[in-house]
PDB file of C-alpha atoms and ligand atoms in Angstrom:
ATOM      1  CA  UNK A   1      -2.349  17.696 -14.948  1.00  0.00           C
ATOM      2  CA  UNK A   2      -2.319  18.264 -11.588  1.00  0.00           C
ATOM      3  CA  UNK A   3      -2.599  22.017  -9.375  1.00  0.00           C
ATOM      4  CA  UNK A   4      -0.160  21.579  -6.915  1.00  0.00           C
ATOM      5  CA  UNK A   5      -1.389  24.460  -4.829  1.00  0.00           C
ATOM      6  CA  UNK A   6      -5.180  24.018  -4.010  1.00  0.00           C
ATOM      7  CA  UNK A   7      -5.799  22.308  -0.700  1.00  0.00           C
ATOM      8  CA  UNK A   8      -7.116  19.001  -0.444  1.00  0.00           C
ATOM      9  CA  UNK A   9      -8.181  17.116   2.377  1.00  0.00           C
ATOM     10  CA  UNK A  10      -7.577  13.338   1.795  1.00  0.00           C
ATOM     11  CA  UNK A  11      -4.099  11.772   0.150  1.00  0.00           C
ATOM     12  CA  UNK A  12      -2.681   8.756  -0.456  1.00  0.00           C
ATOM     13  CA  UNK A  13       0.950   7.458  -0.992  1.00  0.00           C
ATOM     14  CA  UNK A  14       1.145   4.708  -3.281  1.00  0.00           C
ATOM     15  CA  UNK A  15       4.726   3.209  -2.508  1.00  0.00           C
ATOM     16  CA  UNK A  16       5.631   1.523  -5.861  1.00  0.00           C
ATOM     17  CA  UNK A  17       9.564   1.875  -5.890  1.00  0.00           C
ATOM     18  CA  UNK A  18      10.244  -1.633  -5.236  1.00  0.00           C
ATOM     19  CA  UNK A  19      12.306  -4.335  -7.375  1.00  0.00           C
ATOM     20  CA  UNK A  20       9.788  -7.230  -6.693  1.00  0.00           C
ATOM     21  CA  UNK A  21      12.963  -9.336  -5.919  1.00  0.00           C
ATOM     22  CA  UNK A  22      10.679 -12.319  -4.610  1.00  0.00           C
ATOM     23  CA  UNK A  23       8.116 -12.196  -7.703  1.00  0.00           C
ATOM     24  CA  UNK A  24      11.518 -12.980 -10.102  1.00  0.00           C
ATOM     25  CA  UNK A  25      13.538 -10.846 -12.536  1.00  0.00           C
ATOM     26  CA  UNK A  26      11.942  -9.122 -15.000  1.00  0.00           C
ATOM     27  CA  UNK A  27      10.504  -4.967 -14.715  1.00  0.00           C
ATOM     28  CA  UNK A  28       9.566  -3.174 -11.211  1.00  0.00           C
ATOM     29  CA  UNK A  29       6.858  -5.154  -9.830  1.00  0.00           C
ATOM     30  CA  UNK A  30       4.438  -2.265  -9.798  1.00  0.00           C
ATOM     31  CA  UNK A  31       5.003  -1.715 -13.574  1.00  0.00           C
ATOM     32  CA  UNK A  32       4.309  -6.137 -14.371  1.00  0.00           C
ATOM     33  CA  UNK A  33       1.001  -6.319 -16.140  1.00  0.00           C
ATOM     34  CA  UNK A  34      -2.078  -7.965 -14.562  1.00  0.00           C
ATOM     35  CA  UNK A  35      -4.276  -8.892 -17.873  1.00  0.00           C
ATOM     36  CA  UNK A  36      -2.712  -5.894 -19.777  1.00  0.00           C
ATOM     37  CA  UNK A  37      -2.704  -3.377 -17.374  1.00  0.00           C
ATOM     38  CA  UNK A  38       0.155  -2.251 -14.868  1.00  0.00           C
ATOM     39  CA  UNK A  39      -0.436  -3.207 -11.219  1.00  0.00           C
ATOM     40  CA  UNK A  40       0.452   0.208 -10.148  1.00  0.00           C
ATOM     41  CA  UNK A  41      -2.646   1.684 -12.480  1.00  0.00           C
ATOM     42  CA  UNK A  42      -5.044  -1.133 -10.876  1.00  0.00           C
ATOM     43  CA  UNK A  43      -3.492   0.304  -7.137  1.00  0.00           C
ATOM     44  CA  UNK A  44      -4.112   3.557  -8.586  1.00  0.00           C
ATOM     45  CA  UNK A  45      -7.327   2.984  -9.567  1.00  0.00           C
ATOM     46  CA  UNK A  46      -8.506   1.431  -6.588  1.00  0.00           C
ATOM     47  CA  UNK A  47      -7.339   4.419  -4.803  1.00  0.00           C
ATOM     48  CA  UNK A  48      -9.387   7.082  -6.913  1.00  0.00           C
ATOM     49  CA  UNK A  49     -12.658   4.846  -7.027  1.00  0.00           C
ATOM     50  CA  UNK A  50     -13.457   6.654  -3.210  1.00  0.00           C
ATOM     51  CA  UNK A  51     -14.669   9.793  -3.843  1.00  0.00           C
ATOM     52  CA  UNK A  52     -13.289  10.952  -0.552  1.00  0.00           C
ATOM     53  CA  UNK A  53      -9.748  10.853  -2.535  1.00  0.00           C
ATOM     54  CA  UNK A  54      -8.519  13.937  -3.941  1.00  0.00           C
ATOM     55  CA  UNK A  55      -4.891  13.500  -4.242  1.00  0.00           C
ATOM     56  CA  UNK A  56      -2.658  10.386  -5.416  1.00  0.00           C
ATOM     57  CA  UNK A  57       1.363  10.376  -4.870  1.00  0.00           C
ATOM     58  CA  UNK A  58       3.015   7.861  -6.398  1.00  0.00           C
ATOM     59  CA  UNK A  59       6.655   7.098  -5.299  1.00  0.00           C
ATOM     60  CA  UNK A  60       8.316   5.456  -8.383  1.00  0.00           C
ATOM     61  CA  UNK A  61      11.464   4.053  -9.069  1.00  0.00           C
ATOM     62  CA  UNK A  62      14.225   6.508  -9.055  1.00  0.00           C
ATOM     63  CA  UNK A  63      15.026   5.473 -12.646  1.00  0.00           C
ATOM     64  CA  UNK A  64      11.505   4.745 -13.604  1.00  0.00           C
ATOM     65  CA  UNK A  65       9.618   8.620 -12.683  1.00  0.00           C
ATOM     66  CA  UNK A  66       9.313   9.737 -16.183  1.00  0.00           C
ATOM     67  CA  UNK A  67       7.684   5.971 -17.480  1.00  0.00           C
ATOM     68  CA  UNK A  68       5.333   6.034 -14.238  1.00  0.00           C
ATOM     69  CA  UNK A  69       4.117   9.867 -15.184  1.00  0.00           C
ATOM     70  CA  UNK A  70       3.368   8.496 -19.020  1.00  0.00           C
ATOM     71  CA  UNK A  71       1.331   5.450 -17.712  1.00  0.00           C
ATOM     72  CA  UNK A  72      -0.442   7.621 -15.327  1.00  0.00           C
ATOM     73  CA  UNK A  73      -1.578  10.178 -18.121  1.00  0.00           C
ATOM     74  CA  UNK A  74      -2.135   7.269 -20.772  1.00  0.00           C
ATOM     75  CA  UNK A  75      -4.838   5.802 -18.077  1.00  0.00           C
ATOM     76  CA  UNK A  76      -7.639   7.896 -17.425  1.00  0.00           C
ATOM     77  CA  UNK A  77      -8.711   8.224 -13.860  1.00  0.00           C
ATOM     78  CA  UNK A  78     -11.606  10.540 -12.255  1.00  0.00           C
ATOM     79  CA  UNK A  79     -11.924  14.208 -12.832  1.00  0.00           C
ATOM     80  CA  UNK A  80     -11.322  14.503  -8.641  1.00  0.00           C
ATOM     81  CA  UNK A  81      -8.608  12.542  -8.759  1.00  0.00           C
ATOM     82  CA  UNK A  82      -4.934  14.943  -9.271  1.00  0.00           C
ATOM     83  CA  UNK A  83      -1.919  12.814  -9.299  1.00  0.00           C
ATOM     84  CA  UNK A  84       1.985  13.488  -8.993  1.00  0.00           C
ATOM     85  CA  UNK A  85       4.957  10.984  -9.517  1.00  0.00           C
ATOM     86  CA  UNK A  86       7.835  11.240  -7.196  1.00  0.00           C
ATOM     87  CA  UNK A  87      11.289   9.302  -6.672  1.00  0.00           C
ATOM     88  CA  UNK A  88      11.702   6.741  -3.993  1.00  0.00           C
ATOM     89  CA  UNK A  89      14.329   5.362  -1.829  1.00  0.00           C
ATOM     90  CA  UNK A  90      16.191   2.155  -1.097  1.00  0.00           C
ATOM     91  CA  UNK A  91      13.509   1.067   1.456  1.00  0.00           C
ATOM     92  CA  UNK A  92       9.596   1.041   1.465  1.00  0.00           C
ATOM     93  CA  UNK A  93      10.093   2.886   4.748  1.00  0.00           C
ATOM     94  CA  UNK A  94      12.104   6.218   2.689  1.00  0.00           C
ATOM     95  CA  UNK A  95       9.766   5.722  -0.781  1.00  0.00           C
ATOM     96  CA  UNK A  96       7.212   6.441   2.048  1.00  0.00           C
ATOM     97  CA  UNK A  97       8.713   9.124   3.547  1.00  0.00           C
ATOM     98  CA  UNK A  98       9.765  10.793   0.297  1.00  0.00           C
ATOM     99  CA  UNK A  99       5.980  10.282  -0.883  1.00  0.00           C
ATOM    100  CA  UNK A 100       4.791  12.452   2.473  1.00  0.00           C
ATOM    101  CA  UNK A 101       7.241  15.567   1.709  1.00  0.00           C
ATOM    102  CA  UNK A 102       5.409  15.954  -1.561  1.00  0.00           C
ATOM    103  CA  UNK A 103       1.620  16.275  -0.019  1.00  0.00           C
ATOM    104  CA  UNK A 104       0.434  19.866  -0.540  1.00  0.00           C
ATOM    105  CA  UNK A 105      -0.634  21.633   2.589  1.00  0.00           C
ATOM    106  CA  UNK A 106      -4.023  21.255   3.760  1.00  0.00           C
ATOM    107  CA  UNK A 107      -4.477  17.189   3.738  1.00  0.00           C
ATOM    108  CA  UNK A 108      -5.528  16.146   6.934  1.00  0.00           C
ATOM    109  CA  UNK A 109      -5.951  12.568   6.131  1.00  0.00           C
ATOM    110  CA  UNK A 110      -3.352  10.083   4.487  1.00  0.00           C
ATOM    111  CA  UNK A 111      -3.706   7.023   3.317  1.00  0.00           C
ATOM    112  CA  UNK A 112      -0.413   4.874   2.486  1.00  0.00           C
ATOM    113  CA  UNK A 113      -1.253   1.874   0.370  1.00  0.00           C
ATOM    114  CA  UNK A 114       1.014  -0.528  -1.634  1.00  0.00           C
ATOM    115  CA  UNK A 115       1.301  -0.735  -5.578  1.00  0.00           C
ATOM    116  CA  UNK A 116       1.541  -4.390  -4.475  1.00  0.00           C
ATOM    117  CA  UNK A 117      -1.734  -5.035  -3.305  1.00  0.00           C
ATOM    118  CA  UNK A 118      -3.748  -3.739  -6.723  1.00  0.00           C
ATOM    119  CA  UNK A 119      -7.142  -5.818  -5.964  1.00  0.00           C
ATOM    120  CA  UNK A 120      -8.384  -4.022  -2.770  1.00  0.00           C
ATOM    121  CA  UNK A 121     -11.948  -3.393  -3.073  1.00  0.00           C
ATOM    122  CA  UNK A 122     -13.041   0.336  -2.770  1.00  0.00           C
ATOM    123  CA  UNK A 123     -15.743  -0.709   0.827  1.00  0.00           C
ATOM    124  CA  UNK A 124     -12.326  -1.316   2.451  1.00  0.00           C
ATOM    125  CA  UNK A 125     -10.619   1.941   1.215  1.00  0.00           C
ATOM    126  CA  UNK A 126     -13.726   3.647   2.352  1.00  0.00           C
ATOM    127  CA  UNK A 127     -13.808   2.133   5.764  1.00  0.00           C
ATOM    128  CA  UNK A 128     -10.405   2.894   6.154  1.00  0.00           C
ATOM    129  CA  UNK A 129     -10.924   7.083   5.874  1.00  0.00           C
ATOM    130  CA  UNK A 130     -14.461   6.590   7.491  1.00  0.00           C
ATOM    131  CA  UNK A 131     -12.173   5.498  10.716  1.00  0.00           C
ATOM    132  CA  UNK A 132      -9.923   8.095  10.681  1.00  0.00           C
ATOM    133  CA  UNK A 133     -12.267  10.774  10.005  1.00  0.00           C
ATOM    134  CA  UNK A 134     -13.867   9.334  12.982  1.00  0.00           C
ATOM    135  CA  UNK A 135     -11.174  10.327  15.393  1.00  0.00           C
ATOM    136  CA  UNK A 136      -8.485   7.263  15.009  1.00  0.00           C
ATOM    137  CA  UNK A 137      -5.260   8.564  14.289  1.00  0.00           C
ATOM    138  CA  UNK A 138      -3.934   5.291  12.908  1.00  0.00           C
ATOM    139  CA  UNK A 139      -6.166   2.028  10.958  1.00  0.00           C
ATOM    140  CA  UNK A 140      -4.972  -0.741   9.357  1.00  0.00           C
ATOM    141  CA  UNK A 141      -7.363  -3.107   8.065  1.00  0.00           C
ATOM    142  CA  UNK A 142      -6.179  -6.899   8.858  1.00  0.00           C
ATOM    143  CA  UNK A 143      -7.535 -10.223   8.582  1.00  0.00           C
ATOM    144  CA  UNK A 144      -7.692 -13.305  11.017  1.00  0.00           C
ATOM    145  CA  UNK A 145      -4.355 -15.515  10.168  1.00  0.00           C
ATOM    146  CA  UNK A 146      -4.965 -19.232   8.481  1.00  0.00           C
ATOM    147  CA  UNK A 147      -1.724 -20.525   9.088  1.00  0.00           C
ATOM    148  CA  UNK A 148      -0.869 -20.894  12.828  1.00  0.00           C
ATOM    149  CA  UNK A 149       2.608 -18.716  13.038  1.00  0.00           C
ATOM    150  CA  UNK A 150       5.679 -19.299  15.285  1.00  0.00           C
ATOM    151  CA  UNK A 151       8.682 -16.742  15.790  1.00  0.00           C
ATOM    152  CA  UNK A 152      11.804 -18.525  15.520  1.00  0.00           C
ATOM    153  CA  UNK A 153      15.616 -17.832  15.583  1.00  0.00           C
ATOM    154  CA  UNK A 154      16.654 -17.180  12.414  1.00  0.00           C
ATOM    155  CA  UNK A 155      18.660 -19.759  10.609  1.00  0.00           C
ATOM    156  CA  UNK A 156      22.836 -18.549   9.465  1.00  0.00           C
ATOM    157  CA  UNK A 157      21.949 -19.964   6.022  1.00  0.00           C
ATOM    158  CA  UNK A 158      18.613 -20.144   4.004  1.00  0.00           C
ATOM    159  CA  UNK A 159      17.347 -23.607   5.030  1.00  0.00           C
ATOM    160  CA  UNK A 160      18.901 -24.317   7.762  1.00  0.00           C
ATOM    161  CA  UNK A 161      16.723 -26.302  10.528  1.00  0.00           C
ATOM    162  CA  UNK A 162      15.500 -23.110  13.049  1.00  0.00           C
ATOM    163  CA  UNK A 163      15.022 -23.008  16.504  1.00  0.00           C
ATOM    164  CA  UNK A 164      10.934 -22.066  17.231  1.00  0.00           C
ATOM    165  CA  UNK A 165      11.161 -19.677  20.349  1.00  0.00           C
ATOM    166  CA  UNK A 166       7.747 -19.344  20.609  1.00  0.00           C
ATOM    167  CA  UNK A 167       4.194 -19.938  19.252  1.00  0.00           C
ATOM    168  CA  UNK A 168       1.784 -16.870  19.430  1.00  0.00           C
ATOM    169  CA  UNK A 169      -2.471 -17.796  20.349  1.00  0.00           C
ATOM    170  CA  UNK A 170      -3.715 -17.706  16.544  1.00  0.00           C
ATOM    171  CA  UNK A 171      -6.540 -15.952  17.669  1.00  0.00           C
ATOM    172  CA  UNK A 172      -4.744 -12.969  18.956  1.00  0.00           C
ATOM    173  CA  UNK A 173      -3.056 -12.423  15.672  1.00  0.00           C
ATOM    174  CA  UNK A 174      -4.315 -10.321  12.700  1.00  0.00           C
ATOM    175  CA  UNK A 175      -2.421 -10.141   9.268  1.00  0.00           C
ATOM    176  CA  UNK A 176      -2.248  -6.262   8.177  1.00  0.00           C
ATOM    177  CA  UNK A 177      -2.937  -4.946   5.049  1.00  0.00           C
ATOM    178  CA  UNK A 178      -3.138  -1.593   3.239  1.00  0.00           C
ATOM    179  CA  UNK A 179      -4.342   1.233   2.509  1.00  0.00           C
ATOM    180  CA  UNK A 180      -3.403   2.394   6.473  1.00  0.00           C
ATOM    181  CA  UNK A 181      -5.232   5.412   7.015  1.00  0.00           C
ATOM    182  CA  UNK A 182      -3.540   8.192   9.419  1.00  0.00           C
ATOM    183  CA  UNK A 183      -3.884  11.677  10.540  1.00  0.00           C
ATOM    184  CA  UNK A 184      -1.522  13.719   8.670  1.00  0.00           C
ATOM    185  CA  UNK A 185       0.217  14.817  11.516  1.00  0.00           C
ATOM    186  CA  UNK A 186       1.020  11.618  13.562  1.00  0.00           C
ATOM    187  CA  UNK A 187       2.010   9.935  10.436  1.00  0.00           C
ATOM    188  CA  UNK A 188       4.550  12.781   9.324  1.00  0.00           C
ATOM    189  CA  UNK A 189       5.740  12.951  12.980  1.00  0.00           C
ATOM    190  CA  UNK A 190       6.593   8.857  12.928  1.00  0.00           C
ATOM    191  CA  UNK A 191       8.655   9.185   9.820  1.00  0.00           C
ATOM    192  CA  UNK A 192      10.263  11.911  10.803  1.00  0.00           C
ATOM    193  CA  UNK A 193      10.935  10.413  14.535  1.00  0.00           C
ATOM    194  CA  UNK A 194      11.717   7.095  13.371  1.00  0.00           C
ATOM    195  CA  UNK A 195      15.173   6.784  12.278  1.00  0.00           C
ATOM    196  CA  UNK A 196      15.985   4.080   9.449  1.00  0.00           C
ATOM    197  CA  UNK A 197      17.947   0.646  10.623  1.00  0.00           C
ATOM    198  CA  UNK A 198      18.317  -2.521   8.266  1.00  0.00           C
ATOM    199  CA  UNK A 199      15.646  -2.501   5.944  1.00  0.00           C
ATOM    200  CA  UNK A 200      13.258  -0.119   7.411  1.00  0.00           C
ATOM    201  CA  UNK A 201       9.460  -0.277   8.661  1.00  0.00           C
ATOM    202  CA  UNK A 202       7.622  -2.782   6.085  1.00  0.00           C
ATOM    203  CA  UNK A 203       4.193  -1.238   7.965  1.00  0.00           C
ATOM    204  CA  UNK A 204       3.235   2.580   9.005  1.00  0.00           C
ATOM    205  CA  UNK A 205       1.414   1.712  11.334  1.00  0.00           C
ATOM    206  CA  UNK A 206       4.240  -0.098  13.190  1.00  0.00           C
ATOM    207  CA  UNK A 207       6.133   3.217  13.436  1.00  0.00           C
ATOM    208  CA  UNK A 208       2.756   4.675  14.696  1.00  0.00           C
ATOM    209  CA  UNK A 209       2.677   2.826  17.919  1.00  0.00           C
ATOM    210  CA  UNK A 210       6.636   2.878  18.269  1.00  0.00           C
ATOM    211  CA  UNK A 211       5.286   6.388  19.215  1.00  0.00           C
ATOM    212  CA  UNK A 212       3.078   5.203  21.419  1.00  0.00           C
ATOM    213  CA  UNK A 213       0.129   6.427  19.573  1.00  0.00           C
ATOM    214  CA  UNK A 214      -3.425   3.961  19.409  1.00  0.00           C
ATOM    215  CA  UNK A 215      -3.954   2.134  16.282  1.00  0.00           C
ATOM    216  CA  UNK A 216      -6.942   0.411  15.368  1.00  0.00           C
ATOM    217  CA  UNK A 217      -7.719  -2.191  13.111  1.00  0.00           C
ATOM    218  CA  UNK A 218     -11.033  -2.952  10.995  1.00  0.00           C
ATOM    219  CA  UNK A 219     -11.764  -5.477   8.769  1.00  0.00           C
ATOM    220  CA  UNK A 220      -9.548  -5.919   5.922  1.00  0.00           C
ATOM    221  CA  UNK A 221     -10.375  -7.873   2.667  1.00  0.00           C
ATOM    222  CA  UNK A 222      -9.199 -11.046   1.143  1.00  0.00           C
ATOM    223  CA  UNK A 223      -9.047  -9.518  -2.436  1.00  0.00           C
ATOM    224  CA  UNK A 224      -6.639  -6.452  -0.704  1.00  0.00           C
ATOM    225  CA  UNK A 225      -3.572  -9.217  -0.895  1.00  0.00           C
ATOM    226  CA  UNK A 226      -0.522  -8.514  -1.391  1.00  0.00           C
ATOM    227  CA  UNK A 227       1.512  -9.538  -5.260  1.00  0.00           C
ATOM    228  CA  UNK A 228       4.785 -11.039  -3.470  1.00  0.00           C
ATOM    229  CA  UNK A 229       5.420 -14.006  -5.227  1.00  0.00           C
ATOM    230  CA  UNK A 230       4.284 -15.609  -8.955  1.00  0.00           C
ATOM    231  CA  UNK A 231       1.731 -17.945  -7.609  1.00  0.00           C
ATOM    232  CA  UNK A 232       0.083 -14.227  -6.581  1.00  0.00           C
ATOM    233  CA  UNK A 233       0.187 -13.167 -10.482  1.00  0.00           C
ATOM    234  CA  UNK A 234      -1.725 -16.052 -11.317  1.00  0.00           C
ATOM    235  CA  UNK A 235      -4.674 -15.041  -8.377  1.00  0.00           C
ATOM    236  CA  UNK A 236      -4.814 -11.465  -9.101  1.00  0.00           C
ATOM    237  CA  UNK A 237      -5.643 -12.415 -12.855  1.00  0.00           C
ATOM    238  CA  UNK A 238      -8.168 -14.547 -11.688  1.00  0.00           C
ATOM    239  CA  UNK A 239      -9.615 -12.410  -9.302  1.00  0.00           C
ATOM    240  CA  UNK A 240      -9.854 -10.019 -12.552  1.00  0.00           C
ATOM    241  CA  UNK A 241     -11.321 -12.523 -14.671  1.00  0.00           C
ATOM    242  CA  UNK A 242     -14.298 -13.334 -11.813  1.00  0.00           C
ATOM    243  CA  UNK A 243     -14.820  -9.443 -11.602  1.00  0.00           C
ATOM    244  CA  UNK A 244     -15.169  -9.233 -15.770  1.00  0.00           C
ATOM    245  CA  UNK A 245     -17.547 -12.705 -15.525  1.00  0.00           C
ATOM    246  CA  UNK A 246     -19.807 -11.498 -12.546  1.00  0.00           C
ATOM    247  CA  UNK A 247     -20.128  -7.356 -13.760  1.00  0.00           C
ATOM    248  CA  UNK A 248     -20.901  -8.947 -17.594  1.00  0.00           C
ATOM    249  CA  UNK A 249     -17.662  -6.886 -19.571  1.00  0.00           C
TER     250      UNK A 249
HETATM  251  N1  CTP B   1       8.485  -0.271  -2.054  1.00  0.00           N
HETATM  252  C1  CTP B   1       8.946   1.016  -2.324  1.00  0.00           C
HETATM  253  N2  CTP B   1      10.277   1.321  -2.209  1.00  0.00           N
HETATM  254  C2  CTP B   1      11.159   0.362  -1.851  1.00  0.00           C
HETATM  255  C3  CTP B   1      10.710  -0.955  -1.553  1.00  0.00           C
HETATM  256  C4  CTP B   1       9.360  -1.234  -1.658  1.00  0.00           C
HETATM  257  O1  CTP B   1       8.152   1.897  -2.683  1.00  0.00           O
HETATM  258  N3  CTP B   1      12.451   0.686  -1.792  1.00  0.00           N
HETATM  259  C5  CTP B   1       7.064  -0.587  -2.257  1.00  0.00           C
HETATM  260  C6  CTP B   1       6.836  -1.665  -3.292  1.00  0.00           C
HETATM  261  O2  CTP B   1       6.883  -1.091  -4.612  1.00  0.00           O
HETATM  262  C7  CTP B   1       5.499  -2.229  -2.913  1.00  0.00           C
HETATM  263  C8  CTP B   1       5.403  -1.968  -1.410  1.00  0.00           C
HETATM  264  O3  CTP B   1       6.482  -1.083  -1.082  1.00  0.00           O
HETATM  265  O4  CTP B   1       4.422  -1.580  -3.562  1.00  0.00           O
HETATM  266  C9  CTP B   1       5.462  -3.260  -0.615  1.00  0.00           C
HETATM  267  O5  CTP B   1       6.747  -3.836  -0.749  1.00  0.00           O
HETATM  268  P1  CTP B   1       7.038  -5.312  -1.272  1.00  0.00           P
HETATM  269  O6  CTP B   1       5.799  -6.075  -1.475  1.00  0.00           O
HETATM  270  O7  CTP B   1       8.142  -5.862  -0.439  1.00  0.00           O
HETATM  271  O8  CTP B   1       7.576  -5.002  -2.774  1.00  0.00           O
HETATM  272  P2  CTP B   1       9.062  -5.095  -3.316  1.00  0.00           P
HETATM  273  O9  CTP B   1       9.998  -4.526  -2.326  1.00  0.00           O
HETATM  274  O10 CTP B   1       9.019  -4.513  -4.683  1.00  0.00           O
HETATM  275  O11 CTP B   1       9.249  -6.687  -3.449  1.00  0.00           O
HETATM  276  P3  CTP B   1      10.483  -7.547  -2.907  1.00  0.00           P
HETATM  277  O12 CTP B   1      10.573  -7.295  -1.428  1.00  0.00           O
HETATM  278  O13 CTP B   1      10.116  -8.956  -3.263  1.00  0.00           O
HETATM  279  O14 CTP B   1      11.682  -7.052  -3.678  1.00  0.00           O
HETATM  280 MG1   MG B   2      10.220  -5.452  -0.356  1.00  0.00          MG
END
């Protein structure tokens, strides 16, 4: 399995310690199935197709590290690729922070990318570590919204009529995805700056420029969407079956 103590220069954190409350009951939403195969082993996957990727932490569920270790060394991944399985928190924003302590020393770049979003193409991973090792400290890739959005007061009671308070220029707006791509340093610095309130930072990033540090987005992907809710099942597994019909297995 994996060396813990030789250096490596590029990581990611793979939160996956999440219920998946909105996709309905059933297992940890990382550990459903898309056409047989856990999303978190698709995320994981995705994650070890760069070759720039040496390391993969993955922050399980706290009751769920010894199943998550199995799957990882029942599914093969590439010789370059080392792996370890840690516990994670009640929030993304602690899984996250409990995935950083674990990095070995010596990783300059970190990548923090969501068991959730198991479809995001490896040109996007890529592009995301290309930026970074070009001198941005932070990178998100993001795409152009469809919906116009409006920030409202939020209703007492789940549907409730809300008050819209105002009605951001569409074009301004991006919607972020992951993998976010850091410098070690800044990222490890926000977490440990940052303190937790309510449910925690749902982006890295976010806690990036709370520091006041640049981020910079590139292009993001349409495939690199995130599993939230069951209509999303359905799209992943045909985004699978398009990749099987157009590669011929
Ligand atoms: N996550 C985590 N630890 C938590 C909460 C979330 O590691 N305590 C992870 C999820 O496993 C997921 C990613 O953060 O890969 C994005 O979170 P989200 O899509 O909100 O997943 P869940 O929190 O599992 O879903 P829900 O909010 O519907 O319960
Ligand atoms: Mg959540």
């Amino acid at each position: 399995m994996s060396d813990e103590a030789r250096p490596r220069r590029t990581a990611v954190v793979i939160p996956a310690a999440g219920r998946g409350v909105r996709l309905g009951p059933g297992a940890p939403k990382a550990l459903r199935a898309l056409n047989g195969t856990p999303m978190l082993i698709h995320a994981v996957r995705a994650m070890a197709a760069s070759r720039a990727v040496s390391l993969v932490v993955v922050v399980a569920p706290s009751d769920g590290v010894a199943e998550v270790k199995h799957l990882l060394d029942d599914h093969a991944l590439p010789e370059r690729t080392d792996y370890l399985v840690v516990a994670g928190g009640d929030t993304r924003q602690e899984s996250v922070h409990l995935g950083l302590k674990a990095l070995p020393e010596g990783v300059t770049t970190v990548l923090v990318h969501d068991a959730a979003r198991p479809l995001v193409p490896v040109d996007t991973v890529d592009a995301v570590i290309e930026a970074v090792r070009d001198g941005a400290v932070a990178v998100v890739p993001a795409l152009p919204v469809a919906d116009t959005v409006k920030e409202v007061e939020p209703a007492g009671k789940p549907g409730d009529p809300e008050q819209v308070v105002a009605t951001p220029v569409r074009a301004r707006l991006r919607a972020v995805q992951t993998p976010q791509g850091f410098d070690h340093d800044t990222l490890v610095n926000a977490h440990a700056t940052i303190a937790l309130a309510g449910e925690g930072a749902t982006d890295d990033a976010g806690m990036v420029e709370r520091l006041g540090a640049p981020v910079v987005v590139v292009p993001g992907h349409e495939e690199a969407f995130k599993v939230t809710r069951p209509l999303d099942l359905v799209l992943a597994e045909a985004v699978l079956a398009r990749r099987r019909a157009n590669d011929g297995f």
